Structure formats: C-alpha cells, structure tokens
C-alpha cells in the first residue's frame, strides 16, 4: 500500500504522531505523482511538512478556487482517502477555524483532481470526527475498502 499523510501539527499530534510528522509502512518508492520529500528509513517512510513563518497572502480564497481535474487525470479505483477536519476539540485547545472547510475542500480535490471515486472518500468533520469514529474508520471501513495495491490518502486539519 502506498500512502500519503497530509496534516497540520496539532491534529496529527492528537493522533499519536510527532507533529507535524507521520510515519508509516510503504510498499512503493516515490512516483511522479508523489515526489519523495521525505527521508526513507528501511521500510518506514518518514514525512513531514514545513510551513513558512509568514505565508504569502492568497490571491483568491480557497472557497472560490475551482478544483479542475488535470488534463488526462487518471482515475484511481483502488485509492481511498480518509479526510478529517476538527474545528472544536473537547479538551481546552484553541479553535481551529476553517478546519472543517479545509477537509471538505480536500475531499473535493481528491475526487476531482486525484481521481478517487466519491464512495472511496471518508469525510469526518467536527462532531463526527471523534477519536472513536476515526478508530472505527481505520479499523472497519478501511479494511473493507483497501487491498495490498491500494493508495491511501490521509488528511487531517
């Protein structure tokens, strides 16, 4: 299984990852679609994302951005995505304004641009994105929807 984890520090830390880092087993090396910005350690792939200290202002809002498929976009029938967006946590943490919207935008991006079918995208936001519901998706839904050759996209905001 190939996987790509995309997430923001606090949420990944709550899932037990060292923020903003994700570690997992992989079967394949980097591909043209996923260049390898990580360091490989044996069969483990360690990936992290680094955001600039002062992000450049967006030219248009993410809500108004059109998500058009690439020319000749490849459909990925075996690819699945787990997309989570949590704005309000039960514990005392700052509100993550826009996380649910970001998750919904990534789900749309996965369908329109990455070529995943809508039925292969599991979107959990706010009250539906509890630890127990995420565990259920990982334990039950994922097992029914992937095989050894599957691609897994995991997005957490």
PDB file of C-alpha atoms in Angstrom:
ATOM      1  CA  UNK A   1       0.000   0.000   0.000  1.00  0.00           C
ATOM      2  CA  UNK A   2       1.251   3.490  -0.833  1.00  0.00           C
ATOM      3  CA  UNK A   3       0.160   6.260   1.468  1.00  0.00           C
ATOM      4  CA  UNK A   4       0.409   9.994   1.752  1.00  0.00           C
ATOM      5  CA  UNK A   5      -0.355  11.757   5.029  1.00  0.00           C
ATOM      6  CA  UNK A   6      -1.222  15.406   4.881  1.00  0.00           C
ATOM      7  CA  UNK A   7      -1.970  17.191   8.096  1.00  0.00           C
ATOM      8  CA  UNK A   8      -1.449  20.055  10.434  1.00  0.00           C
ATOM      9  CA  UNK A   9       0.615  19.732  13.586  1.00  0.00           C
ATOM     10  CA  UNK A  10      -1.905  19.757  16.431  1.00  0.00           C
ATOM     11  CA  UNK A  11      -4.264  17.225  14.893  1.00  0.00           C
ATOM     12  CA  UNK A  12      -1.511  14.817  13.926  1.00  0.00           C
ATOM     13  CA  UNK A  13      -0.150  15.045  17.482  1.00  0.00           C
ATOM     14  CA  UNK A  14      -3.569  14.104  18.857  1.00  0.00           C
ATOM     15  CA  UNK A  15      -3.486  11.003  16.666  1.00  0.00           C
ATOM     16  CA  UNK A  16      -0.205   9.992  18.259  1.00  0.00           C
ATOM     17  CA  UNK A  17       2.167  11.343  15.613  1.00  0.00           C
ATOM     18  CA  UNK A  18       5.008  13.717  16.300  1.00  0.00           C
ATOM     19  CA  UNK A  19       3.684  16.973  14.890  1.00  0.00           C
ATOM     20  CA  UNK A  20       3.788  17.641  12.024  1.00  0.00           C
ATOM     21  CA  UNK A  21       5.285  14.245  11.167  1.00  0.00           C
ATOM     22  CA  UNK A  22       3.700  10.998  10.041  1.00  0.00           C
ATOM     23  CA  UNK A  23       5.352   7.574   9.921  1.00  0.00           C
ATOM     24  CA  UNK A  24       4.043   4.501   8.134  1.00  0.00           C
ATOM     25  CA  UNK A  25       4.868   1.400   6.121  1.00  0.00           C
ATOM     26  CA  UNK A  26       5.081   1.756   2.372  1.00  0.00           C
ATOM     27  CA  UNK A  27       5.388  -0.677  -0.496  1.00  0.00           C
ATOM     28  CA  UNK A  28       6.485   1.678  -3.234  1.00  0.00           C
ATOM     29  CA  UNK A  29       9.057   4.376  -3.692  1.00  0.00           C
ATOM     30  CA  UNK A  30       8.183   7.909  -4.724  1.00  0.00           C
ATOM     31  CA  UNK A  31       6.349   8.239  -8.026  1.00  0.00           C
ATOM     32  CA  UNK A  32       5.880  11.046 -10.485  1.00  0.00           C
ATOM     33  CA  UNK A  33       2.645  11.944  -8.682  1.00  0.00           C
ATOM     34  CA  UNK A  34       4.308  11.848  -5.264  1.00  0.00           C
ATOM     35  CA  UNK A  35       7.921  13.004  -5.404  1.00  0.00           C
ATOM     36  CA  UNK A  36       9.835  11.955  -2.314  1.00  0.00           C
ATOM     37  CA  UNK A  37      10.274  14.965   0.009  1.00  0.00           C
ATOM     38  CA  UNK A  38      10.917  12.553   2.874  1.00  0.00           C
ATOM     39  CA  UNK A  39      13.765  10.509   4.216  1.00  0.00           C
ATOM     40  CA  UNK A  40      13.285   6.755   3.936  1.00  0.00           C
ATOM     41  CA  UNK A  41      14.246   4.592   6.915  1.00  0.00           C
ATOM     42  CA  UNK A  42      14.185   0.901   5.977  1.00  0.00           C
ATOM     43  CA  UNK A  43      10.600   0.038   5.121  1.00  0.00           C
ATOM     44  CA  UNK A  44       9.356   3.073   7.022  1.00  0.00           C
ATOM     45  CA  UNK A  45       8.703   6.349   5.308  1.00  0.00           C
ATOM     46  CA  UNK A  46       9.046   9.441   7.442  1.00  0.00           C
ATOM     47  CA  UNK A  47       7.337  12.523   6.104  1.00  0.00           C
ATOM     48  CA  UNK A  48       6.964  15.996   7.435  1.00  0.00           C
ATOM     49  CA  UNK A  49       5.637  19.262   6.174  1.00  0.00           C
ATOM     50  CA  UNK A  50       7.176  22.619   6.925  1.00  0.00           C
ATOM     51  CA  UNK A  51       5.160  25.801   6.592  1.00  0.00           C
ATOM     52  CA  UNK A  52       6.846  29.165   6.027  1.00  0.00           C
ATOM     53  CA  UNK A  53       6.910  31.503   9.024  1.00  0.00           C
ATOM     54  CA  UNK A  54       4.895  34.130   7.131  1.00  0.00           C
ATOM     55  CA  UNK A  55       2.743  32.573   4.418  1.00  0.00           C
ATOM     56  CA  UNK A  56       2.206  34.669   1.316  1.00  0.00           C
ATOM     57  CA  UNK A  57      -1.293  36.101   1.020  1.00  0.00           C
ATOM     58  CA  UNK A  58      -3.621  34.092  -1.202  1.00  0.00           C
ATOM     59  CA  UNK A  59      -4.720  35.706  -4.442  1.00  0.00           C
ATOM     60  CA  UNK A  60      -8.207  34.262  -4.052  1.00  0.00           C
ATOM     61  CA  UNK A  61      -9.934  32.410  -1.282  1.00  0.00           C
ATOM     62  CA  UNK A  62      -9.920  28.627  -1.137  1.00  0.00           C
ATOM     63  CA  UNK A  63     -13.711  28.678  -1.152  1.00  0.00           C
ATOM     64  CA  UNK A  64     -13.784  30.341  -4.562  1.00  0.00           C
ATOM     65  CA  UNK A  65     -10.975  28.296  -6.086  1.00  0.00           C
ATOM     66  CA  UNK A  66     -12.101  25.899  -8.782  1.00  0.00           C
ATOM     67  CA  UNK A  67     -10.844  22.365  -8.449  1.00  0.00           C
ATOM     68  CA  UNK A  68     -10.498  21.241 -12.039  1.00  0.00           C
ATOM     69  CA  UNK A  69      -9.161  17.812 -12.973  1.00  0.00           C
ATOM     70  CA  UNK A  70      -5.773  17.760 -14.628  1.00  0.00           C
ATOM     71  CA  UNK A  71      -5.794  17.142 -18.352  1.00  0.00           C
ATOM     72  CA  UNK A  72      -5.815  13.387 -18.723  1.00  0.00           C
ATOM     73  CA  UNK A  73      -6.357  12.866 -14.988  1.00  0.00           C
ATOM     74  CA  UNK A  74      -6.016   9.222 -14.058  1.00  0.00           C
ATOM     75  CA  UNK A  75      -8.874   7.569 -12.202  1.00  0.00           C
ATOM     76  CA  UNK A  76      -7.656   5.685  -9.139  1.00  0.00           C
ATOM     77  CA  UNK A  77     -10.268   2.976  -8.455  1.00  0.00           C
ATOM     78  CA  UNK A  78      -8.188   1.390  -5.667  1.00  0.00           C
ATOM     79  CA  UNK A  79      -7.321   4.668  -3.937  1.00  0.00           C
ATOM     80  CA  UNK A  80      -9.098   5.717  -0.745  1.00  0.00           C
ATOM     81  CA  UNK A  81      -8.989   8.883   1.331  1.00  0.00           C
ATOM     82  CA  UNK A  82      -9.706   9.483   4.985  1.00  0.00           C
ATOM     83  CA  UNK A  83     -10.313  13.197   5.440  1.00  0.00           C
ATOM     84  CA  UNK A  84     -10.753  14.707   8.914  1.00  0.00           C
ATOM     85  CA  UNK A  85     -11.457  18.310   9.897  1.00  0.00           C
ATOM     86  CA  UNK A  86     -11.865  19.295  13.547  1.00  0.00           C
ATOM     87  CA  UNK A  87     -12.516  22.899  14.488  1.00  0.00           C
ATOM     88  CA  UNK A  88     -13.517  22.486  18.136  1.00  0.00           C
ATOM     89  CA  UNK A  89     -11.844  19.988  20.434  1.00  0.00           C
ATOM     90  CA  UNK A  90     -13.360  18.646  23.663  1.00  0.00           C
ATOM     91  CA  UNK A  91     -10.177  19.488  25.525  1.00  0.00           C
ATOM     92  CA  UNK A  92      -9.000  23.049  26.042  1.00  0.00           C
ATOM     93  CA  UNK A  93      -7.336  23.833  22.753  1.00  0.00           C
ATOM     94  CA  UNK A  94      -7.692  26.882  20.542  1.00  0.00           C
ATOM     95  CA  UNK A  95     -10.447  26.623  17.935  1.00  0.00           C
ATOM     96  CA  UNK A  96      -9.096  25.578  14.538  1.00  0.00           C
ATOM     97  CA  UNK A  97     -11.244  27.882  12.444  1.00  0.00           C
ATOM     98  CA  UNK A  98     -11.644  26.634   8.884  1.00  0.00           C
ATOM     99  CA  UNK A  99     -10.545  23.045   9.537  1.00  0.00           C
ATOM    100  CA  UNK A 100     -13.902  21.539   8.507  1.00  0.00           C
ATOM    101  CA  UNK A 101     -13.937  23.660   5.344  1.00  0.00           C
ATOM    102  CA  UNK A 102     -10.346  22.641   4.557  1.00  0.00           C
ATOM    103  CA  UNK A 103     -11.281  18.980   4.948  1.00  0.00           C
ATOM    104  CA  UNK A 104     -14.303  19.370   2.652  1.00  0.00           C
ATOM    105  CA  UNK A 105     -12.123  21.119   0.063  1.00  0.00           C
ATOM    106  CA  UNK A 106      -9.544  18.334   0.206  1.00  0.00           C
ATOM    107  CA  UNK A 107     -12.298  15.714  -0.214  1.00  0.00           C
ATOM    108  CA  UNK A 108     -13.497  17.564  -3.334  1.00  0.00           C
ATOM    109  CA  UNK A 109      -9.887  17.839  -4.548  1.00  0.00           C
ATOM    110  CA  UNK A 110      -9.380  14.093  -4.038  1.00  0.00           C
ATOM    111  CA  UNK A 111     -12.426  13.339  -6.170  1.00  0.00           C
ATOM    112  CA  UNK A 112     -11.973  15.925  -8.915  1.00  0.00           C
ATOM    113  CA  UNK A 113      -8.205  16.114  -9.241  1.00  0.00           C
ATOM    114  CA  UNK A 114      -6.695  12.985  -7.717  1.00  0.00           C
ATOM    115  CA  UNK A 115      -9.251  10.708  -9.382  1.00  0.00           C
ATOM    116  CA  UNK A 116     -10.806   8.992  -6.342  1.00  0.00           C
ATOM    117  CA  UNK A 117     -14.416   7.872  -6.522  1.00  0.00           C
ATOM    118  CA  UNK A 118     -16.774   9.561  -4.064  1.00  0.00           C
ATOM    119  CA  UNK A 119     -17.505   6.223  -2.362  1.00  0.00           C
ATOM    120  CA  UNK A 120     -13.798   5.816  -1.592  1.00  0.00           C
ATOM    121  CA  UNK A 121     -13.578   9.084   0.342  1.00  0.00           C
ATOM    122  CA  UNK A 122     -14.498   9.099   4.036  1.00  0.00           C
ATOM    123  CA  UNK A 123     -15.050  12.662   5.316  1.00  0.00           C
ATOM    124  CA  UNK A 124     -15.334  13.261   9.068  1.00  0.00           C
ATOM    125  CA  UNK A 125     -15.815  16.772  10.418  1.00  0.00           C
ATOM    126  CA  UNK A 126     -16.440  18.313  13.829  1.00  0.00           C
ATOM    127  CA  UNK A 127     -18.765  16.155  15.975  1.00  0.00           C
ATOM    128  CA  UNK A 128     -18.417  13.241  13.517  1.00  0.00           C
ATOM    129  CA  UNK A 129     -14.622  13.368  13.872  1.00  0.00           C
ATOM    130  CA  UNK A 130     -14.247  11.900  17.355  1.00  0.00           C
ATOM    131  CA  UNK A 131     -11.400   9.607  18.324  1.00  0.00           C
ATOM    132  CA  UNK A 132     -13.804   6.640  18.376  1.00  0.00           C
ATOM    133  CA  UNK A 133     -15.219   7.434  14.919  1.00  0.00           C
ATOM    134  CA  UNK A 134     -11.713   7.825  13.467  1.00  0.00           C
ATOM    135  CA  UNK A 135     -10.728   4.496  15.071  1.00  0.00           C
ATOM    136  CA  UNK A 136     -13.847   2.879  13.555  1.00  0.00           C
ATOM    137  CA  UNK A 137     -12.965   4.201  10.100  1.00  0.00           C
ATOM    138  CA  UNK A 138      -9.410   2.898  10.439  1.00  0.00           C
ATOM    139  CA  UNK A 139     -10.450  -0.481  11.873  1.00  0.00           C
ATOM    140  CA  UNK A 140     -13.616  -1.220   9.874  1.00  0.00           C
ATOM    141  CA  UNK A 141     -14.150   0.981   6.815  1.00  0.00           C
ATOM    142  CA  UNK A 142     -10.515   0.978   5.729  1.00  0.00           C
ATOM    143  CA  UNK A 143     -10.223  -2.810   5.987  1.00  0.00           C
ATOM    144  CA  UNK A 144     -13.238  -3.253   3.714  1.00  0.00           C
ATOM    145  CA  UNK A 145     -12.034  -0.751   1.118  1.00  0.00           C
ATOM    146  CA  UNK A 146      -8.323  -1.409   0.597  1.00  0.00           C
ATOM    147  CA  UNK A 147      -6.045  -4.195  -0.507  1.00  0.00           C
ATOM    148  CA  UNK A 148      -2.276  -4.525  -0.879  1.00  0.00           C
ATOM    149  CA  UNK A 149      -2.211  -2.424  -4.046  1.00  0.00           C
ATOM    150  CA  UNK A 150      -4.335   0.427  -2.698  1.00  0.00           C
ATOM    151  CA  UNK A 151      -3.271   4.034  -2.315  1.00  0.00           C
ATOM    152  CA  UNK A 152      -4.272   5.738   0.931  1.00  0.00           C
ATOM    153  CA  UNK A 153      -4.559   9.489   1.349  1.00  0.00           C
ATOM    154  CA  UNK A 154      -4.957  10.738   4.922  1.00  0.00           C
ATOM    155  CA  UNK A 155      -5.759  14.408   5.503  1.00  0.00           C
ATOM    156  CA  UNK A 156      -6.147  15.951   8.947  1.00  0.00           C
ATOM    157  CA  UNK A 157      -6.923  19.607   9.614  1.00  0.00           C
TER     158      UNK A 157
END
